[in-house]
Amino acid sequence: MSDTRQTIPANGSFYELIVALYEQQQQASVLYEDNGVTRANGIITEIFEKEGTKWFRLNDGTEVRIDKLYAVNGTFSSDYSEC
């Protein structure tokens, strides 16, 4: 077993990963900032822009700002350390 984890580069974005999951209609399991670390799961039904930032919507109606993501399907942002 390895203690390394998948991370995106320091100034990277989850955008490409979100687009791939949307196009493949695969389950997304995400951690994001919403007054604390919040977890959501579902199929991405839409990717859109609101007030100049990129968002996505899950099939349960949850809307998440892509720049507030900490993790997507086990891949973490490099600055997220609360595991």
PDB file of N, CA, C and O in Angstrom:
ATOM      1  N   MET A   1       0.840  -1.189   0.000  1.00  0.00           N
ATOM      2  CA  MET A   1       0.000   0.000   0.000  1.00  0.00           C
ATOM      3  C   MET A   1       0.880   1.246   0.000  1.00  0.00           C
ATOM      4  O   MET A   1       1.914   1.284   0.621  1.00  0.00           O
ATOM      5  N   SER A   2       0.435   2.253  -0.678  1.00  0.00           N
ATOM      6  CA  SER A   2       1.236   3.461  -0.849  1.00  0.00           C
ATOM      7  C   SER A   2       0.624   4.608  -0.058  1.00  0.00           C
ATOM      8  O   SER A   2      -0.583   4.688   0.095  1.00  0.00           O
ATOM      9  N   ASP A   3       1.467   5.500   0.441  1.00  0.00           N
ATOM     10  CA  ASP A   3       0.924   6.645   1.169  1.00  0.00           C
ATOM     11  C   ASP A   3       0.923   7.904   0.312  1.00  0.00           C
ATOM     12  O   ASP A   3       0.702   8.982   0.795  1.00  0.00           O
ATOM     13  N   THR A   4       1.182   7.744  -0.987  1.00  0.00           N
ATOM     14  CA  THR A   4       1.093   8.896  -1.878  1.00  0.00           C
ATOM     15  C   THR A   4      -0.337   8.996  -2.371  1.00  0.00           C
ATOM     16  O   THR A   4      -1.065   8.013  -2.411  1.00  0.00           O
ATOM     17  N   ARG A   5      -0.726  10.197  -2.728  1.00  0.00           N
ATOM     18  CA  ARG A   5      -2.069  10.362  -3.259  1.00  0.00           C
ATOM     19  C   ARG A   5      -2.000  11.174  -4.533  1.00  0.00           C
ATOM     20  O   ARG A   5      -1.055  11.912  -4.756  1.00  0.00           O
ATOM     21  N   GLN A   6      -3.018  10.997  -5.344  1.00  0.00           N
ATOM     22  CA  GLN A   6      -3.106  11.742  -6.587  1.00  0.00           C
ATOM     23  C   GLN A   6      -3.372  13.213  -6.253  1.00  0.00           C
ATOM     24  O   GLN A   6      -4.267  13.511  -5.469  1.00  0.00           O
ATOM     25  N   THR A   7      -2.598  14.106  -6.831  1.00  0.00           N
ATOM     26  CA  THR A   7      -2.866  15.528  -6.661  1.00  0.00           C
ATOM     27  C   THR A   7      -2.784  16.220  -8.011  1.00  0.00           C
ATOM     28  O   THR A   7      -2.148  15.716  -8.933  1.00  0.00           O
ATOM     29  N   ILE A   8      -3.425  17.373  -8.091  1.00  0.00           N
ATOM     30  CA  ILE A   8      -3.260  18.199  -9.278  1.00  0.00           C
ATOM     31  C   ILE A   8      -2.155  19.199  -8.967  1.00  0.00           C
ATOM     32  O   ILE A   8      -1.875  19.480  -7.802  1.00  0.00           O
ATOM     33  N   PRO A   9      -1.496  19.760  -9.979  1.00  0.00           N
ATOM     34  CA  PRO A   9      -0.404  20.719  -9.749  1.00  0.00           C
ATOM     35  C   PRO A   9      -0.871  21.931  -8.933  1.00  0.00           C
ATOM     36  O   PRO A   9      -2.060  22.256  -8.923  1.00  0.00           O
ATOM     37  N   ALA A  10       0.070  22.605  -8.310  1.00  0.00           N
ATOM     38  CA  ALA A  10      -0.234  23.717  -7.402  1.00  0.00           C
ATOM     39  C   ALA A  10      -1.208  24.733  -7.991  1.00  0.00           C
ATOM     40  O   ALA A  10      -2.136  25.159  -7.324  1.00  0.00           O
ATOM     41  N   ASN A  11      -1.003  25.132  -9.238  1.00  0.00           N
ATOM     42  CA  ASN A  11      -1.918  26.089  -9.835  1.00  0.00           C
ATOM     43  C   ASN A  11      -2.840  25.424 -10.851  1.00  0.00           C
ATOM     44  O   ASN A  11      -3.380  26.076 -11.734  1.00  0.00           O
ATOM     45  N   GLY A  12      -3.015  24.130 -10.698  1.00  0.00           N
ATOM     46  CA  GLY A  12      -3.847  23.376 -11.626  1.00  0.00           C
ATOM     47  C   GLY A  12      -5.319  23.570 -11.336  1.00  0.00           C
ATOM     48  O   GLY A  12      -5.703  24.193 -10.349  1.00  0.00           O
ATOM     49  N   SER A  13      -6.126  23.028 -12.202  1.00  0.00           N
ATOM     50  CA  SER A  13      -7.570  23.134 -12.054  1.00  0.00           C
ATOM     51  C   SER A  13      -8.184  21.758 -12.226  1.00  0.00           C
ATOM     52  O   SER A  13      -7.653  20.910 -12.934  1.00  0.00           O
ATOM     53  N   PHE A  14      -9.328  21.585 -11.578  1.00  0.00           N
ATOM     54  CA  PHE A  14     -10.079  20.351 -11.753  1.00  0.00           C
ATOM     55  C   PHE A  14     -10.954  20.404 -13.005  1.00  0.00           C
ATOM     56  O   PHE A  14     -11.666  19.451 -13.307  1.00  0.00           O
ATOM     57  N   TYR A  15     -10.900  21.516 -13.742  1.00  0.00           N
ATOM     58  CA  TYR A  15     -11.826  21.719 -14.860  1.00  0.00           C
ATOM     59  C   TYR A  15     -11.798  20.576 -15.869  1.00  0.00           C
ATOM     60  O   TYR A  15     -12.849  20.047 -16.240  1.00  0.00           O
ATOM     61  N   GLU A  16     -10.598  20.170 -16.298  1.00  0.00           N
ATOM     62  CA  GLU A  16     -10.496  19.114 -17.306  1.00  0.00           C
ATOM     63  C   GLU A  16     -11.102  17.808 -16.792  1.00  0.00           C
ATOM     64  O   GLU A  16     -11.756  17.075 -17.529  1.00  0.00           O
ATOM     65  N   LEU A  17     -10.870  17.507 -15.519  1.00  0.00           N
ATOM     66  CA  LEU A  17     -11.423  16.295 -14.911  1.00  0.00           C
ATOM     67  C   LEU A  17     -12.949  16.368 -14.861  1.00  0.00           C
ATOM     68  O   LEU A  17     -13.642  15.389 -15.179  1.00  0.00           O
ATOM     69  N   ILE A  18     -13.480  17.522 -14.505  1.00  0.00           N
ATOM     70  CA  ILE A  18     -14.935  17.713 -14.455  1.00  0.00           C
ATOM     71  C   ILE A  18     -15.538  17.539 -15.850  1.00  0.00           C
ATOM     72  O   ILE A  18     -16.551  16.860 -16.019  1.00  0.00           O
ATOM     73  N   VAL A  19     -14.901  18.128 -16.855  1.00  0.00           N
ATOM     74  CA  VAL A  19     -15.387  18.000 -18.238  1.00  0.00           C
ATOM     75  C   VAL A  19     -15.381  16.533 -18.665  1.00  0.00           C
ATOM     76  O   VAL A  19     -16.354  16.040 -19.259  1.00  0.00           O
ATOM     77  N   ALA A  20     -14.311  15.807 -18.350  1.00  0.00           N
ATOM     78  CA  ALA A  20     -14.219  14.388 -18.727  1.00  0.00           C
ATOM     79  C   ALA A  20     -15.330  13.576 -18.062  1.00  0.00           C
ATOM     80  O   ALA A  20     -15.983  12.748 -18.713  1.00  0.00           O
ATOM     81  N   LEU A  21     -15.579  13.822 -16.776  1.00  0.00           N
ATOM     82  CA  LEU A  21     -16.643  13.098 -16.071  1.00  0.00           C
ATOM     83  C   LEU A  21     -18.012  13.434 -16.658  1.00  0.00           C
ATOM     84  O   LEU A  21     -18.876  12.570 -16.796  1.00  0.00           O
ATOM     85  N   TYR A  22     -18.195  14.704 -17.012  1.00  0.00           N
ATOM     86  CA  TYR A  22     -19.454  15.146 -17.619  1.00  0.00           C
ATOM     87  C   TYR A  22     -19.676  14.450 -18.963  1.00  0.00           C
ATOM     88  O   TYR A  22     -20.753  13.899 -19.220  1.00  0.00           O
ATOM     89  N   GLU A  23     -18.633  14.447 -19.793  1.00  0.00           N
ATOM     90  CA  GLU A  23     -18.760  13.847 -21.127  1.00  0.00           C
ATOM     91  C   GLU A  23     -18.998  12.347 -21.056  1.00  0.00           C
ATOM     92  O   GLU A  23     -19.731  11.787 -21.865  1.00  0.00           O
ATOM     93  N   GLN A  24     -18.376  11.695 -20.064  1.00  0.00           N
ATOM     94  CA  GLN A  24     -18.513  10.234 -19.930  1.00  0.00           C
ATOM     95  C   GLN A  24     -19.705   9.845 -19.065  1.00  0.00           C
ATOM     96  O   GLN A  24     -19.999   8.668 -18.903  1.00  0.00           O
ATOM     97  N   GLN A  25     -20.381  10.856 -18.496  1.00  0.00           N
ATOM     98  CA  GLN A  25     -21.523  10.619 -17.610  1.00  0.00           C
ATOM     99  C   GLN A  25     -21.159   9.635 -16.492  1.00  0.00           C
ATOM    100  O   GLN A  25     -21.919   8.728 -16.170  1.00  0.00           O
ATOM    101  N   GLN A  26     -19.971   9.841 -15.917  1.00  0.00           N
ATOM    102  CA  GLN A  26     -19.521   8.998 -14.818  1.00  0.00           C
ATOM    103  C   GLN A  26     -19.806   9.680 -13.485  1.00  0.00           C
ATOM    104  O   GLN A  26     -19.860  10.906 -13.397  1.00  0.00           O
ATOM    105  N   GLN A  27     -19.952   8.869 -12.457  1.00  0.00           N
ATOM    106  CA  GLN A  27     -20.193   9.361 -11.097  1.00  0.00           C
ATOM    107  C   GLN A  27     -19.053  10.271 -10.649  1.00  0.00           C
ATOM    108  O   GLN A  27     -17.889   9.934 -10.824  1.00  0.00           O
ATOM    109  N   ALA A  28     -19.396  11.406 -10.075  1.00  0.00           N
ATOM    110  CA  ALA A  28     -18.403  12.311  -9.503  1.00  0.00           C
ATOM    111  C   ALA A  28     -18.585  12.329  -7.991  1.00  0.00           C
ATOM    112  O   ALA A  28     -19.691  12.510  -7.490  1.00  0.00           O
ATOM    113  N   SER A  29     -17.493  12.122  -7.279  1.00  0.00           N
ATOM    114  CA  SER A  29     -17.489  12.215  -5.827  1.00  0.00           C
ATOM    115  C   SER A  29     -16.559  13.367  -5.480  1.00  0.00           C
ATOM    116  O   SER A  29     -15.363  13.298  -5.751  1.00  0.00           O
ATOM    117  N   VAL A  30     -17.118  14.447  -4.916  1.00  0.00           N
ATOM    118  CA  VAL A  30     -16.340  15.671  -4.743  1.00  0.00           C
ATOM    119  C   VAL A  30     -16.321  16.144  -3.297  1.00  0.00           C
ATOM    120  O   VAL A  30     -17.250  15.897  -2.526  1.00  0.00           O
ATOM    121  N   LEU A  31     -15.214  16.815  -2.945  1.00  0.00           N
ATOM    122  CA  LEU A  31     -15.101  17.565  -1.696  1.00  0.00           C
ATOM    123  C   LEU A  31     -14.892  19.014  -2.096  1.00  0.00           C
ATOM    124  O   LEU A  31     -14.065  19.306  -2.970  1.00  0.00           O
ATOM    125  N   TYR A  32     -15.613  19.925  -1.455  1.00  0.00           N
ATOM    126  CA  TYR A  32     -15.483  21.332  -1.811  1.00  0.00           C
ATOM    127  C   TYR A  32     -15.762  22.218  -0.605  1.00  0.00           C
ATOM    128  O   TYR A  32     -16.290  21.763   0.412  1.00  0.00           O
ATOM    129  N   GLU A  33     -15.389  23.483  -0.721  1.00  0.00           N
ATOM    130  CA  GLU A  33     -15.578  24.456   0.346  1.00  0.00           C
ATOM    131  C   GLU A  33     -16.968  25.076   0.233  1.00  0.00           C
ATOM    132  O   GLU A  33     -17.321  25.655  -0.797  1.00  0.00           O
ATOM    133  N   ASP A  34     -17.753  24.930   1.298  1.00  0.00           N
ATOM    134  CA  ASP A  34     -19.063  25.564   1.375  1.00  0.00           C
ATOM    135  C   ASP A  34     -19.361  25.756   2.861  1.00  0.00           C
ATOM    136  O   ASP A  34     -20.039  24.945   3.477  1.00  0.00           O
ATOM    137  N   ASN A  35     -18.785  26.799   3.449  1.00  0.00           N
ATOM    138  CA  ASN A  35     -18.848  27.008   4.905  1.00  0.00           C
ATOM    139  C   ASN A  35     -18.309  25.790   5.644  1.00  0.00           C
ATOM    140  O   ASN A  35     -18.920  25.296   6.587  1.00  0.00           O
ATOM    141  N   GLY A  36     -17.177  25.295   5.180  1.00  0.00           N
ATOM    142  CA  GLY A  36     -16.585  24.069   5.714  1.00  0.00           C
ATOM    143  C   GLY A  36     -16.495  23.052   4.589  1.00  0.00           C
ATOM    144  O   GLY A  36     -17.078  23.232   3.520  1.00  0.00           O
ATOM    145  N   VAL A  37     -15.761  21.996   4.833  1.00  0.00           N
ATOM    146  CA  VAL A  37     -15.580  20.973   3.801  1.00  0.00           C
ATOM    147  C   VAL A  37     -16.903  20.225   3.621  1.00  0.00           C
ATOM    148  O   VAL A  37     -17.495  19.744   4.578  1.00  0.00           O
ATOM    149  N   THR A  38     -17.363  20.173   2.385  1.00  0.00           N
ATOM    150  CA  THR A  38     -18.649  19.563   2.052  1.00  0.00           C
ATOM    151  C   THR A  38     -18.424  18.471   1.024  1.00  0.00           C
ATOM    152  O   THR A  38     -17.582  18.610   0.151  1.00  0.00           O
ATOM    153  N   ARG A  39     -19.183  17.396   1.158  1.00  0.00           N
ATOM    154  CA  ARG A  39     -19.060  16.249   0.248  1.00  0.00           C
ATOM    155  C   ARG A  39     -20.329  16.163  -0.597  1.00  0.00           C
ATOM    156  O   ARG A  39     -21.427  16.412  -0.093  1.00  0.00           O
ATOM    157  N   ALA A  40     -20.161  15.826  -1.857  1.00  0.00           N
ATOM    158  CA  ALA A  40     -21.320  15.604  -2.732  1.00  0.00           C
ATOM    159  C   ALA A  40     -20.972  14.508  -3.732  1.00  0.00           C
ATOM    160  O   ALA A  40     -19.807  14.299  -4.054  1.00  0.00           O
ATOM    161  N   ASN A  41     -22.006  13.817  -4.192  1.00  0.00           N
ATOM    162  CA  ASN A  41     -21.836  12.745  -5.170  1.00  0.00           C
ATOM    163  C   ASN A  41     -22.950  12.838  -6.198  1.00  0.00           C
ATOM    164  O   ASN A  41     -24.075  13.194  -5.847  1.00  0.00           O
ATOM    165  N   GLY A  42     -22.617  12.496  -7.423  1.00  0.00           N
ATOM    166  CA  GLY A  42     -23.657  12.445  -8.441  1.00  0.00           C
ATOM    167  C   GLY A  42     -23.079  12.496  -9.833  1.00  0.00           C
ATOM    168  O   GLY A  42     -21.870  12.486 -10.031  1.00  0.00           O
ATOM    169  N   ILE A  43     -23.989  12.550 -10.790  1.00  0.00           N
ATOM    170  CA  ILE A  43     -23.635  12.684 -12.194  1.00  0.00           C
ATOM    171  C   ILE A  43     -23.678  14.178 -12.528  1.00  0.00           C
ATOM    172  O   ILE A  43     -24.628  14.871 -12.165  1.00  0.00           O
ATOM    173  N   ILE A  44     -22.644  14.662 -13.220  1.00  0.00           N
ATOM    174  CA  ILE A  44     -22.607  16.076 -13.603  1.00  0.00           C
ATOM    175  C   ILE A  44     -23.551  16.279 -14.783  1.00  0.00           C
ATOM    176  O   ILE A  44     -23.396  15.650 -15.829  1.00  0.00           O
ATOM    177  N   THR A  45     -24.552  17.138 -14.583  1.00  0.00           N
ATOM    178  CA  THR A  45     -25.560  17.356 -15.624  1.00  0.00           C
ATOM    179  C   THR A  45     -25.311  18.632 -16.409  1.00  0.00           C
ATOM    180  O   THR A  45     -25.881  18.809 -17.484  1.00  0.00           O
ATOM    181  N   GLU A  46     -24.479  19.529 -15.878  1.00  0.00           N
ATOM    182  CA  GLU A  46     -24.248  20.798 -16.558  1.00  0.00           C
ATOM    183  C   GLU A  46     -22.955  21.418 -16.054  1.00  0.00           C
ATOM    184  O   GLU A  46     -22.617  21.296 -14.880  1.00  0.00           O
ATOM    185  N   ILE A  47     -22.234  22.074 -16.962  1.00  0.00           N
ATOM    186  CA  ILE A  47     -21.078  22.903 -16.613  1.00  0.00           C
ATOM    187  C   ILE A  47     -21.420  24.292 -17.134  1.00  0.00           C
ATOM    188  O   ILE A  47     -21.850  24.445 -18.282  1.00  0.00           O
ATOM    189  N   PHE A  48     -21.304  25.303 -16.270  1.00  0.00           N
ATOM    190  CA  PHE A  48     -21.743  26.634 -16.674  1.00  0.00           C
ATOM    191  C   PHE A  48     -20.897  27.706 -16.005  1.00  0.00           C
ATOM    192  O   PHE A  48     -20.122  27.413 -15.094  1.00  0.00           O
ATOM    193  N   GLU A  49     -21.046  28.939 -16.474  1.00  0.00           N
ATOM    194  CA  GLU A  49     -20.358  30.065 -15.863  1.00  0.00           C
ATOM    195  C   GLU A  49     -21.364  30.959 -15.184  1.00  0.00           C
ATOM    196  O   GLU A  49     -22.465  31.182 -15.691  1.00  0.00           O
ATOM    197  N   LYS A  50     -20.981  31.429 -13.988  1.00  0.00           N
ATOM    198  CA  LYS A  50     -21.818  32.348 -13.231  1.00  0.00           C
ATOM    199  C   LYS A  50     -20.883  33.386 -12.627  1.00  0.00           C
ATOM    200  O   LYS A  50     -19.927  33.032 -11.952  1.00  0.00           O
ATOM    201  N   GLU A  51     -21.151  34.651 -12.891  1.00  0.00           N
ATOM    202  CA  GLU A  51     -20.333  35.743 -12.358  1.00  0.00           C
ATOM    203  C   GLU A  51     -18.848  35.538 -12.646  1.00  0.00           C
ATOM    204  O   GLU A  51     -17.992  35.770 -11.792  1.00  0.00           O
ATOM    205  N   GLY A  52     -18.539  35.059 -13.857  1.00  0.00           N
ATOM    206  CA  GLY A  52     -17.154  34.930 -14.284  1.00  0.00           C
ATOM    207  C   GLY A  52     -16.405  33.726 -13.741  1.00  0.00           C
ATOM    208  O   GLY A  52     -15.207  33.593 -13.964  1.00  0.00           O
ATOM    209  N   THR A  53     -17.083  32.848 -13.027  1.00  0.00           N
ATOM    210  CA  THR A  53     -16.426  31.635 -12.529  1.00  0.00           C
ATOM    211  C   THR A  53     -17.152  30.402 -13.062  1.00  0.00           C
ATOM    212  O   THR A  53     -18.347  30.444 -13.343  1.00  0.00           O
ATOM    213  N   LYS A  54     -16.399  29.316 -13.187  1.00  0.00           N
ATOM    214  CA  LYS A  54     -16.968  28.071 -13.709  1.00  0.00           C
ATOM    215  C   LYS A  54     -17.582  27.258 -12.564  1.00  0.00           C
ATOM    216  O   LYS A  54     -16.998  27.131 -11.496  1.00  0.00           O
ATOM    217  N   TRP A  55     -18.748  26.713 -12.831  1.00  0.00           N
ATOM    218  CA  TRP A  55     -19.504  25.891 -11.895  1.00  0.00           C
ATOM    219  C   TRP A  55     -19.933  24.616 -12.604  1.00  0.00           C
ATOM    220  O   TRP A  55     -19.913  24.529 -13.819  1.00  0.00           O
ATOM    221  N   PHE A  56     -20.373  23.641 -11.803  1.00  0.00           N
ATOM    222  CA  PHE A  56     -21.078  22.503 -12.379  1.00  0.00           C
ATOM    223  C   PHE A  56     -22.254  22.155 -11.496  1.00  0.00           C
ATOM    224  O   PHE A  56     -22.306  22.535 -10.330  1.00  0.00           O
ATOM    225  N   ARG A  57     -23.211  21.445 -12.086  1.00  0.00           N
ATOM    226  CA  ARG A  57     -24.411  21.022 -11.362  1.00  0.00           C
ATOM    227  C   ARG A  57     -24.478  19.504 -11.388  1.00  0.00           C
ATOM    228  O   ARG A  57     -24.259  18.883 -12.432  1.00  0.00           O
ATOM    229  N   LEU A  58     -24.806  18.934 -10.236  1.00  0.00           N
ATOM    230  CA  LEU A  58     -24.997  17.484 -10.137  1.00  0.00           C
ATOM    231  C   LEU A  58     -26.467  17.151 -10.351  1.00  0.00           C
ATOM    232  O   LEU A  58     -27.330  18.029 -10.245  1.00  0.00           O
ATOM    233  N   ASN A  59     -26.738  15.876 -10.598  1.00  0.00           N
ATOM    234  CA  ASN A  59     -28.107  15.469 -10.899  1.00  0.00           C
ATOM    235  C   ASN A  59     -29.069  15.671  -9.729  1.00  0.00           C
ATOM    236  O   ASN A  59     -30.273  15.650  -9.925  1.00  0.00           O
ATOM    237  N   ASP A  60     -28.586  15.918  -8.505  1.00  0.00           N
ATOM    238  CA  ASP A  60     -29.490  16.213  -7.393  1.00  0.00           C
ATOM    239  C   ASP A  60     -29.715  17.729  -7.227  1.00  0.00           C
ATOM    240  O   ASP A  60     -30.367  18.162  -6.293  1.00  0.00           O
ATOM    241  N   GLY A  61     -29.136  18.516  -8.156  1.00  0.00           N
ATOM    242  CA  GLY A  61     -29.323  19.964  -8.109  1.00  0.00           C
ATOM    243  C   GLY A  61     -28.200  20.718  -7.406  1.00  0.00           C
ATOM    244  O   GLY A  61     -28.170  21.944  -7.433  1.00  0.00           O
ATOM    245  N   THR A  62     -27.275  20.007  -6.764  1.00  0.00           N
ATOM    246  CA  THR A  62     -26.148  20.655  -6.091  1.00  0.00           C
ATOM    247  C   THR A  62     -25.299  21.411  -7.103  1.00  0.00           C
ATOM    248  O   THR A  62     -24.942  20.849  -8.145  1.00  0.00           O
ATOM    249  N   GLU A  63     -24.994  22.681  -6.806  1.00  0.00           N
ATOM    250  CA  GLU A  63     -24.125  23.473  -7.665  1.00  0.00           C
ATOM    251  C   GLU A  63     -22.816  23.731  -6.936  1.00  0.00           C
ATOM    252  O   GLU A  63     -22.824  24.107  -5.765  1.00  0.00           O
ATOM    253  N   VAL A  64     -21.697  23.506  -7.641  1.00  0.00           N
ATOM    254  CA  VAL A  64     -20.374  23.619  -7.023  1.00  0.00           C
ATOM    255  C   VAL A  64     -19.485  24.494  -7.903  1.00  0.00           C
ATOM    256  O   VAL A  64     -19.411  24.294  -9.116  1.00  0.00           O
ATOM    257  N   ARG A  65     -18.799  25.450  -7.262  1.00  0.00           N
ATOM    258  CA  ARG A  65     -17.799  26.248  -7.972  1.00  0.00           C
ATOM    259  C   ARG A  65     -16.555  25.411  -8.154  1.00  0.00           C
ATOM    260  O   ARG A  65     -16.014  24.866  -7.189  1.00  0.00           O
ATOM    261  N   ILE A  66     -16.078  25.316  -9.396  1.00  0.00           N
ATOM    262  CA  ILE A  66     -14.916  24.469  -9.680  1.00  0.00           C
ATOM    263  C   ILE A  66     -13.689  24.951  -8.907  1.00  0.00           C
ATOM    264  O   ILE A  66     -12.903  24.142  -8.422  1.00  0.00           O
ATOM    265  N   ASP A  67     -13.539  26.264  -8.712  1.00  0.00           N
ATOM    266  CA  ASP A  67     -12.359  26.743  -7.979  1.00  0.00           C
ATOM    267  C   ASP A  67     -12.464  26.558  -6.469  1.00  0.00           C
ATOM    268  O   ASP A  67     -11.546  26.880  -5.734  1.00  0.00           O
ATOM    269  N   LYS A  68     -13.587  26.006  -5.983  1.00  0.00           N
ATOM    270  CA  LYS A  68     -13.736  25.694  -4.554  1.00  0.00           C
ATOM    271  C   LYS A  68     -13.556  24.209  -4.270  1.00  0.00           C
ATOM    272  O   LYS A  68     -13.733  23.754  -3.143  1.00  0.00           O
ATOM    273  N   LEU A  69     -13.206  23.437  -5.302  1.00  0.00           N
ATOM    274  CA  LEU A  69     -13.024  21.996  -5.122  1.00  0.00           C
ATOM    275  C   LEU A  69     -11.739  21.680  -4.367  1.00  0.00           C
ATOM    276  O   LEU A  69     -10.700  22.293  -4.593  1.00  0.00           O
ATOM    277  N   TYR A  70     -11.820  20.707  -3.469  1.00  0.00           N
ATOM    278  CA  TYR A  70     -10.641  20.153  -2.793  1.00  0.00           C
ATOM    279  C   TYR A  70     -10.252  18.817  -3.414  1.00  0.00           C
ATOM    280  O   TYR A  70      -9.088  18.453  -3.437  1.00  0.00           O
ATOM    281  N   ALA A  71     -11.257  18.064  -3.864  1.00  0.00           N
ATOM    282  CA  ALA A  71     -10.979  16.730  -4.396  1.00  0.00           C
ATOM    283  C   ALA A  71     -12.095  16.296  -5.331  1.00  0.00           C
ATOM    284  O   ALA A  71     -13.252  16.652  -5.132  1.00  0.00           O
ATOM    285  N   VAL A  72     -11.707  15.508  -6.341  1.00  0.00           N
ATOM    286  CA  VAL A  72     -12.657  14.899  -7.270  1.00  0.00           C
ATOM    287  C   VAL A  72     -12.235  13.452  -7.472  1.00  0.00           C
ATOM    288  O   VAL A  72     -11.116  13.187  -7.912  1.00  0.00           O
ATOM    289  N   ASN A  73     -13.113  12.532  -7.104  1.00  0.00           N
ATOM    290  CA  ASN A  73     -12.858  11.090  -7.291  1.00  0.00           C
ATOM    291  C   ASN A  73     -11.469  10.674  -6.813  1.00  0.00           C
ATOM    292  O   ASN A  73     -10.759   9.945  -7.488  1.00  0.00           O
ATOM    293  N   GLY A  74     -11.078  11.158  -5.656  1.00  0.00           N
ATOM    294  CA  GLY A  74      -9.819  10.727  -5.047  1.00  0.00           C
ATOM    295  C   GLY A  74      -8.595  11.503  -5.477  1.00  0.00           C
ATOM    296  O   GLY A  74      -7.498  11.253  -4.984  1.00  0.00           O
ATOM    297  N   THR A  75      -8.735  12.458  -6.400  1.00  0.00           N
ATOM    298  CA  THR A  75      -7.621  13.326  -6.781  1.00  0.00           C
ATOM    299  C   THR A  75      -7.790  14.644  -6.030  1.00  0.00           C
ATOM    300  O   THR A  75      -8.849  15.270  -6.105  1.00  0.00           O
ATOM    301  N   PHE A  76      -6.756  15.034  -5.296  1.00  0.00           N
ATOM    302  CA  PHE A  76      -6.847  16.192  -4.404  1.00  0.00           C
ATOM    303  C   PHE A  76      -6.101  17.393  -4.967  1.00  0.00           C
ATOM    304  O   PHE A  76      -5.144  17.240  -5.721  1.00  0.00           O
ATOM    305  N   SER A  77      -6.531  18.577  -4.563  1.00  0.00           N
ATOM    306  CA  SER A  77      -5.733  19.773  -4.875  1.00  0.00           C
ATOM    307  C   SER A  77      -4.462  19.697  -4.027  1.00  0.00           C
ATOM    308  O   SER A  77      -4.482  19.174  -2.913  1.00  0.00           O
ATOM    309  N   SER A  78      -3.363  20.199  -4.557  1.00  0.00           N
ATOM    310  CA  SER A  78      -2.074  20.038  -3.873  1.00  0.00           C
ATOM    311  C   SER A  78      -2.030  20.788  -2.549  1.00  0.00           C
ATOM    312  O   SER A  78      -1.245  20.451  -1.678  1.00  0.00           O
ATOM    313  N   ASP A  79      -2.873  21.797  -2.363  1.00  0.00           N
ATOM    314  CA  ASP A  79      -2.842  22.557  -1.103  1.00  0.00           C
ATOM    315  C   ASP A  79      -3.860  22.055  -0.085  1.00  0.00           C
ATOM    316  O   ASP A  79      -4.028  22.640   0.971  1.00  0.00           O
ATOM    317  N   TYR A  80      -4.541  20.963  -0.364  1.00  0.00           N
ATOM    318  CA  TYR A  80      -5.518  20.408   0.579  1.00  0.00           C
ATOM    319  C   TYR A  80      -4.806  19.400   1.477  1.00  0.00           C
ATOM    320  O   TYR A  80      -4.210  18.445   0.998  1.00  0.00           O
ATOM    321  N   SER A  81      -4.874  19.631   2.776  1.00  0.00           N
ATOM    322  CA  SER A  81      -4.111  18.746   3.676  1.00  0.00           C
ATOM    323  C   SER A  81      -4.946  18.170   4.816  1.00  0.00           C
ATOM    324  O   SER A  81      -4.412  17.570   5.716  1.00  0.00           O
ATOM    325  N   GLU A  82      -6.242  18.371   4.797  1.00  0.00           N
ATOM    326  CA  GLU A  82      -7.067  17.909   5.920  1.00  0.00           C
ATOM    327  C   GLU A  82      -7.593  16.498   5.760  1.00  0.00           C
ATOM    328  O   GLU A  82      -8.771  16.278   5.859  1.00  0.00           O
ATOM    329  N   CYS A  83      -6.727  15.496   5.479  1.00  0.00           N
ATOM    330  CA  CYS A  83      -7.309  14.184   5.322  1.00  0.00           C
ATOM    331  C   CYS A  83      -7.200  13.312   6.524  1.00  0.00           C
ATOM    332  O   CYS A  83      -6.751  13.543   7.521  1.00  0.00           O
TER     333      CYS A  83
END
